[in-house]
Structures are given as structure tokens and as C-alpha cells.
Short mmCIF file of C-alpha atoms in Angstrom, two decimals:
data_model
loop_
_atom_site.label_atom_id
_atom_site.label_comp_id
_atom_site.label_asym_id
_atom_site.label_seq_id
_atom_site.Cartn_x
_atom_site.Cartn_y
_atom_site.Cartn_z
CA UNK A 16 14.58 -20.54 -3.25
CA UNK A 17 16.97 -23.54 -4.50
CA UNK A 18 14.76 -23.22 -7.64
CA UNK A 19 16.28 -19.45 -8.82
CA UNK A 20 19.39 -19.66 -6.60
CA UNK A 21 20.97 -22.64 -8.67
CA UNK A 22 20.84 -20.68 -12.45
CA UNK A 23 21.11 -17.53 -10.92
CA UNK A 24 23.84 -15.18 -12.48
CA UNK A 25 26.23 -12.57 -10.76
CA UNK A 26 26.00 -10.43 -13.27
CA UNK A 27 21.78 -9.99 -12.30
CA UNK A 28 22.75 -8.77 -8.85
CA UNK A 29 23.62 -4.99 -8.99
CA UNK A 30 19.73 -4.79 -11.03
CA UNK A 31 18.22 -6.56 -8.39
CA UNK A 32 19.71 -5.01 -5.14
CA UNK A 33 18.22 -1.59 -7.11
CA UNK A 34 15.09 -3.20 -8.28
CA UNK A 35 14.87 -4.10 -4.12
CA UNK A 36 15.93 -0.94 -3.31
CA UNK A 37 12.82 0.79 -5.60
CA UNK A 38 10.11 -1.93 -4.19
CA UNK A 39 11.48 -1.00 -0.59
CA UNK A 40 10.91 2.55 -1.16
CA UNK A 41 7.43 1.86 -2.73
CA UNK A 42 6.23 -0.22 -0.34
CA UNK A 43 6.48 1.95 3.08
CA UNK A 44 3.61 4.68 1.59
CA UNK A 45 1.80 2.19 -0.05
CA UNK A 46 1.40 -0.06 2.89
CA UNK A 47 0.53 2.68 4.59
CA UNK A 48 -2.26 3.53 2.85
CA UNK A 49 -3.51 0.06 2.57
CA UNK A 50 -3.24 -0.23 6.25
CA UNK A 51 -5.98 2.66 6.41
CA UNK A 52 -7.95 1.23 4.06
CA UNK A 53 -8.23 -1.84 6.08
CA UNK A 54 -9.22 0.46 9.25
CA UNK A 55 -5.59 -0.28 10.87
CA UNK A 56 -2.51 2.16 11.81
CA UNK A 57 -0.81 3.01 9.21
CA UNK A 58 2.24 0.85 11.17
CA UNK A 59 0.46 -2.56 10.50
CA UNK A 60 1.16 -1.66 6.41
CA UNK A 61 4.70 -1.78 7.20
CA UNK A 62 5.02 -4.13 8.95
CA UNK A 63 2.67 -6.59 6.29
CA UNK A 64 5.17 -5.05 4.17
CA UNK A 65 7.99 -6.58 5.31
CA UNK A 66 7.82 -9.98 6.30
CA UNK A 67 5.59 -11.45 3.44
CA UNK A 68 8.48 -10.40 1.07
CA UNK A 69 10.78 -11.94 3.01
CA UNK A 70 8.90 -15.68 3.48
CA UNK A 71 8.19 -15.54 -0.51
CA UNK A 72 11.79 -14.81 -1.17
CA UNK A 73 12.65 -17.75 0.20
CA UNK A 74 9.83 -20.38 -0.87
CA UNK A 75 8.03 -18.92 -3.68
CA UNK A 76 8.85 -19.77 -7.26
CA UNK A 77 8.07 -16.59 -9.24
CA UNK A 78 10.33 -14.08 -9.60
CA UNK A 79 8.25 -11.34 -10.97
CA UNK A 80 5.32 -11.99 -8.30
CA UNK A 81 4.28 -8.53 -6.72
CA UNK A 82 3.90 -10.01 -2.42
CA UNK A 83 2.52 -7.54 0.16
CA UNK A 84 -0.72 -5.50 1.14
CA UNK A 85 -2.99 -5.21 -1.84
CA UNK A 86 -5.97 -2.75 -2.20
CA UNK A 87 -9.31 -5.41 -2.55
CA UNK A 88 -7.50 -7.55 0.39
CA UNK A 89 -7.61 -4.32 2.72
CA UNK A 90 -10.87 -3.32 1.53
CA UNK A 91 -12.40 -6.83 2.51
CA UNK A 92 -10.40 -6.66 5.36
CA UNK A 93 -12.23 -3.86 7.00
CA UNK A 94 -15.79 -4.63 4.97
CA UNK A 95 -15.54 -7.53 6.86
CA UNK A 96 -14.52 -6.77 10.38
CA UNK A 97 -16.54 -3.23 10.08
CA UNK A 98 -19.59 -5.67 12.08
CA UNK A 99 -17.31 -6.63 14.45
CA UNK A 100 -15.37 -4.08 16.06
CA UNK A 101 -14.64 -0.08 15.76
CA UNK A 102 -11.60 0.31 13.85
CA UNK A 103 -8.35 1.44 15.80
CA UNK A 104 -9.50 -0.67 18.65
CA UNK A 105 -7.01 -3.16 20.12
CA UNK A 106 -10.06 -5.87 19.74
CA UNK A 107 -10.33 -4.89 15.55
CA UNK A 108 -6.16 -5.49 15.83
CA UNK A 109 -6.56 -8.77 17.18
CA UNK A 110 -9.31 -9.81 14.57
CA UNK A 111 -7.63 -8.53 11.46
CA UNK A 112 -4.67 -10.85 13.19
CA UNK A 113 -7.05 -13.97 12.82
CA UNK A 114 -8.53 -13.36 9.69
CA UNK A 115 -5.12 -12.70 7.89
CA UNK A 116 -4.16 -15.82 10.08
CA UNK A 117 -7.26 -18.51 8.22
CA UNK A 118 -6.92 -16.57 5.07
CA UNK A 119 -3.55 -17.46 4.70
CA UNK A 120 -4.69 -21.11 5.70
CA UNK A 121 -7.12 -21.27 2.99
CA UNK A 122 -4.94 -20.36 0.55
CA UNK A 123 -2.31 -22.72 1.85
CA UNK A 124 -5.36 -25.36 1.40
CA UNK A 125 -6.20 -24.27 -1.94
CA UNK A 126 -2.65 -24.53 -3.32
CA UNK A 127 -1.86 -27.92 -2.32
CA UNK A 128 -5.28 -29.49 -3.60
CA UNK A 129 -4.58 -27.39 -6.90
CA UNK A 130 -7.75 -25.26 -7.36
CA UNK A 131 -6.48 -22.68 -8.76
CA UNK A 132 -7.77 -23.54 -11.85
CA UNK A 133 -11.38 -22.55 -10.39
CA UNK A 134 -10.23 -18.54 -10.94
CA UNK A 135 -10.51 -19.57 -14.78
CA UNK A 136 -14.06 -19.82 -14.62
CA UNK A 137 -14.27 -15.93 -13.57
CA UNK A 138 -15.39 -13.91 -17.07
CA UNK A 139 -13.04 -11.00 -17.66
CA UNK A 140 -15.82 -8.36 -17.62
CA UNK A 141 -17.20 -10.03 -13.75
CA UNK A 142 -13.12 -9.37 -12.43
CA UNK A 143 -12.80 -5.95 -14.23
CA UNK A 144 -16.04 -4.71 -12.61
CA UNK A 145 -15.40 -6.57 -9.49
CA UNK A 146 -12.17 -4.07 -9.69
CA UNK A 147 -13.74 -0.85 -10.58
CA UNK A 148 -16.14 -1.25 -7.89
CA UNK A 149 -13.58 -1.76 -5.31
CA UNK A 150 -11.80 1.39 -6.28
CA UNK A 151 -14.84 3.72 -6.01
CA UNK A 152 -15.47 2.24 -2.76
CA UNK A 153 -11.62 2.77 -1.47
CA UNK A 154 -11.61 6.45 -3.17
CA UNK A 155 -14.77 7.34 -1.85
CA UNK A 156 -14.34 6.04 1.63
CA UNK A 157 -10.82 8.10 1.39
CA UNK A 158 -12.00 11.19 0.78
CA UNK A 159 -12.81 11.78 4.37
CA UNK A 160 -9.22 11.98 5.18
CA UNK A 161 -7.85 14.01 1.88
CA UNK A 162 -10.45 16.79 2.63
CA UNK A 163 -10.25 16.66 6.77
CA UNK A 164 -13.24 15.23 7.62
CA UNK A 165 -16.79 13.73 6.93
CA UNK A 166 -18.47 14.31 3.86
CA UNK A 167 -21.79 15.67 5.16
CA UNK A 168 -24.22 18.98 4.09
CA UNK A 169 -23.26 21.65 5.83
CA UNK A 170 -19.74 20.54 6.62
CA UNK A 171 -17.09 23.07 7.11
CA UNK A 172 -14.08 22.55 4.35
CA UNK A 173 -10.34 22.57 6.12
CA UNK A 174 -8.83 24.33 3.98
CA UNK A 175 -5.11 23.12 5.09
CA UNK A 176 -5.95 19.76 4.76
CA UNK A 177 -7.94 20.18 1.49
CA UNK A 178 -4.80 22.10 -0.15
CA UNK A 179 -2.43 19.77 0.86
CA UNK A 180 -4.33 16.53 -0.30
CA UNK A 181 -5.40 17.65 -3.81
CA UNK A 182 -2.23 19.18 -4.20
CA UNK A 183 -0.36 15.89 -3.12
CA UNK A 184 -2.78 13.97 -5.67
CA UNK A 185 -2.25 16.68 -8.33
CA UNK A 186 1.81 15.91 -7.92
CA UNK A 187 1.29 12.31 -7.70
CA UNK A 188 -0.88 11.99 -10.94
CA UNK A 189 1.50 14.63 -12.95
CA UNK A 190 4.67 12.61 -12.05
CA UNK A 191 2.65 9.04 -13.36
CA UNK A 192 2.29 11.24 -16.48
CA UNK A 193 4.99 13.24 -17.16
CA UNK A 194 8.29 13.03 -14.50
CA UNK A 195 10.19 10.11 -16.76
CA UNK A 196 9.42 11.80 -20.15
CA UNK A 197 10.90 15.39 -18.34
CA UNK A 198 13.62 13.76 -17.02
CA UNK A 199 14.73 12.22 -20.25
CA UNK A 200 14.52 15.33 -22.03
CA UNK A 201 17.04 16.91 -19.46
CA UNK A 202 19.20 14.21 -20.70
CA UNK A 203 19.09 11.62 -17.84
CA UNK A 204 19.36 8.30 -18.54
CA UNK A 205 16.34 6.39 -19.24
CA UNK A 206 16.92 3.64 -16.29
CA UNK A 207 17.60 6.31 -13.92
CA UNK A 208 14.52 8.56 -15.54
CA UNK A 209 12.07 5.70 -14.85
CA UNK A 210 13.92 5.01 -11.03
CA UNK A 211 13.03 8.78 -10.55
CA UNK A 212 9.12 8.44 -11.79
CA UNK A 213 8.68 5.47 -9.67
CA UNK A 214 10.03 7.32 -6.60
CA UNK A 215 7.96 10.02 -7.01
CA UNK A 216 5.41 8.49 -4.22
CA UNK A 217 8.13 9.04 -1.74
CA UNK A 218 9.36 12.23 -2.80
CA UNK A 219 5.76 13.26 -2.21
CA UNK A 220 5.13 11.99 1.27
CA UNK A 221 8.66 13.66 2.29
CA UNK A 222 7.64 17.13 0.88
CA UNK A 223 4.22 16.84 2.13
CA UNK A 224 5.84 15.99 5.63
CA UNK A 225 8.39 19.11 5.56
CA UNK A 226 5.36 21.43 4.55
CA UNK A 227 3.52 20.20 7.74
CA UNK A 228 6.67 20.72 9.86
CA UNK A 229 7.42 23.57 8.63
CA UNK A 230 4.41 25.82 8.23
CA UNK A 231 3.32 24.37 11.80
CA UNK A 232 0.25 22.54 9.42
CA UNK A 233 -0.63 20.41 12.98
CA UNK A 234 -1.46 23.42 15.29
CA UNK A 235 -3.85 24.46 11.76
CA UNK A 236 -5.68 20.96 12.29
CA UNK A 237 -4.15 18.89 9.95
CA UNK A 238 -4.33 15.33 11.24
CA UNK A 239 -1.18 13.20 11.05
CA UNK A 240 -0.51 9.01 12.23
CA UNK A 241 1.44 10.32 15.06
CA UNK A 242 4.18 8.86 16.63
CA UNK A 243 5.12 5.21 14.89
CA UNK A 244 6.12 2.41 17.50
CA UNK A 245 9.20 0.86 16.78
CA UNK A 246 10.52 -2.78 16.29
CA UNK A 247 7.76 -5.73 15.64
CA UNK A 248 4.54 -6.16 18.08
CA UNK A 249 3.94 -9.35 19.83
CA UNK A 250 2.16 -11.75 18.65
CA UNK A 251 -1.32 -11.64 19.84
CA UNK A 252 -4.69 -13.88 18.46
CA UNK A 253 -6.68 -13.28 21.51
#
């Protein structure tokens, strides 16, 4: 922190409380997701949200580093613990705990002997297939829950879940495309044009949640995370 606070200029704040304000925004439906990925309530993605932020603010050196729940992480997360425990179970909560708990030990390890340099020795095409891979895997073990249920022969489609998934996906995809372009031709400003694109996740997730309250989408079969504790949970590695 004393490394960006001491040359830090006033004149930077007002785009950084908004840059904040954006990530904040972006963060509580992607964490979610990740958190479902990893076979854990979507809660545990906001909270992982939150605090890891926070600690980097204050003793990391980058200022453009990207801190928080990350797609390959979750999907290791549950690959890993998938032997261990049925996810949602208070016994898979407690082991993601530890395993988040030694990764973050190894990594502490890593970075003061200085290995880093090891992730050089990866080829380009090993990482980029190493990535491709891992999103099949996380869109194909997703599709369970954007259509309503298994994937199986014979399987009945839920229409009211199908509908609203594709169609959220269909929104989210067009708005990646073609929301900042639209807005700039209705004369907004470009800053605010790309604010609006890179909103769009949220504006998504509120509509999708007024369709559901409204047209009574729950009593149709259309699963939700249900009610969301509130504050932090203990602290619990056994």
C-alpha cells in the first residue's frame, strides 16, 4: 500500500471510486456463479469476493491486478473435493475452507522463494488448451442449471427455466457485442457508454429476478438460491 499511496494523485480519485464502483457491481454475479461452479452457495462467491480485494488493496503492488474468484480455481475446486464430499454439504464447506486455506499457503511459499519464474516454462499452446478445456467443462457442467435439470434421454425440457436461461445468455452475449456501440450512437458519452456495457451483467440478473417475481416463475418450477444469510460466517476448518 505505501508503494501507490506515496505518488498517488488526487486528481485519480473520482476514476477510481467509479472504476470500484463498476468492479463492485461485477463482482456480486460473477462470484456467484463461480461459487456454483465450485459446488458452493452462491453466498460463498460473495463473500470470496470481498475480502481478497480488500487484503490486496492493502499489500499488493499491482494496481491493475484482477483479485477474487476465478473460473479454473472454482473448477479445481470442486474437481477436487467432488471425491470427498456431496456438494452443498456442511462437510464439502468445511473442506473447500482448508483447501483455499493451504492453497493460499503454497502460494505464499512460492512467492517468497521466487518461483514464479517456473510458469515461463508453460508453452502458450499447453495454457491456451489447458483454458479451452476448462471452459467446456464449466459450460457443460452448467447446462444442467440453464435448462432445469439433468441432461439425460428422455428428459422432460422446463420450458420456464429453458426460456429464461437462453434468453438471459442471448441478452448477455448481445450487450458484449453491441450495448456500447448503441449507446454511443444515441449520443452518450463514450466513458459512460462503456460503464453501461460493463453493467449489463447486473442489469440482467435484476430483470431476470423481476420476471421471476413477477410472473410467479417459482410456483412454475424455476429453481432459485433462496434466501441469502446475512453478515460473514464463522470461521470453521473442522
Amino acid at each position: 500500500m505505501l508503494e501507490w499511496l506515496r505518488p498517488y494523485r488526487r486528481a485519480a480519485l473520482p476514476g477510481d471510486i467509479s472504476a470500484g464502483i463498476v468492479v463492485a457491481m461485477m463482482m456480486i454475479p460473477q462470484g456467484m456463479a463461480y461459487a456454483l461452479v465450485a459446488g458452493l452457495p452462491p453466498a460463498v462467491g460473495i463473500y470470496a469476493s470481498i475480502i481478497p480485494p480488500l487484503l490486496y488493496a492493502l499489500f499488493g503492488t499491482s494496481t491493475t491486478q484482477s483479485v477474487g474468484p476465478m473460473a479454473i480455481i472454482s473448477l479445481m475446486t470442486a474437481s477436487t473435493l467432488a471425491p470427498l464430499a456431496t456438494p452443498g454439504t456442511a462437510l464439502y464447506g468445511v473442506l473447500a475452507a482448508q483447501l483455499a486455506l493451504l492453497s493460499g499457503l503454497v502460494l505464499l511459499l512460492c512467492g517468497l522463494l521466487r518461483i514464479g519464474f517456473l510458469a515461463n516454462f508453460f508453452s502458450r499452446p499447453v495454457m491456451s488448451g489447458f483454458t479451452i478445456g476448462s471452459a467446456i467443462v464449466i459450460a457443460w457442467g452448467q447446462l444442467r442449471t440453464l435448462v432445469g435439470g439433468p441432461i439425460e434421454i428422455g428428459m422432460t425440457p422446463h420450458w420456464p427455466s429453458i426460456l429464461l436461461g437462453v434468453g438471459s445468455l442471448a441478452l448477455l452475449l448481445a450487450a458484449r457485442s453491441h450495448l456500447a456501440p448503441l449507446l454511443r450512437r444515441l449520443r452518450v458519452p463514450a466513458a459512460a457508454a462503456d460503464v453501461g456495457a460493463k453493467l449489463a451483467p447486473i442489469a440482467v440478473v435484476l430483470g431476470a429476478m423481476a420476471l421471476v417475481q413477477q410472473l410467479g416463475l417459482v410456483q412454475m418450477g424455476v429453481a432459485t438460491t433462496g434466501a441469502v444469510p446475512t453478515g460473514l460466517p464463522g470461521l470453521n476448518l473442522a
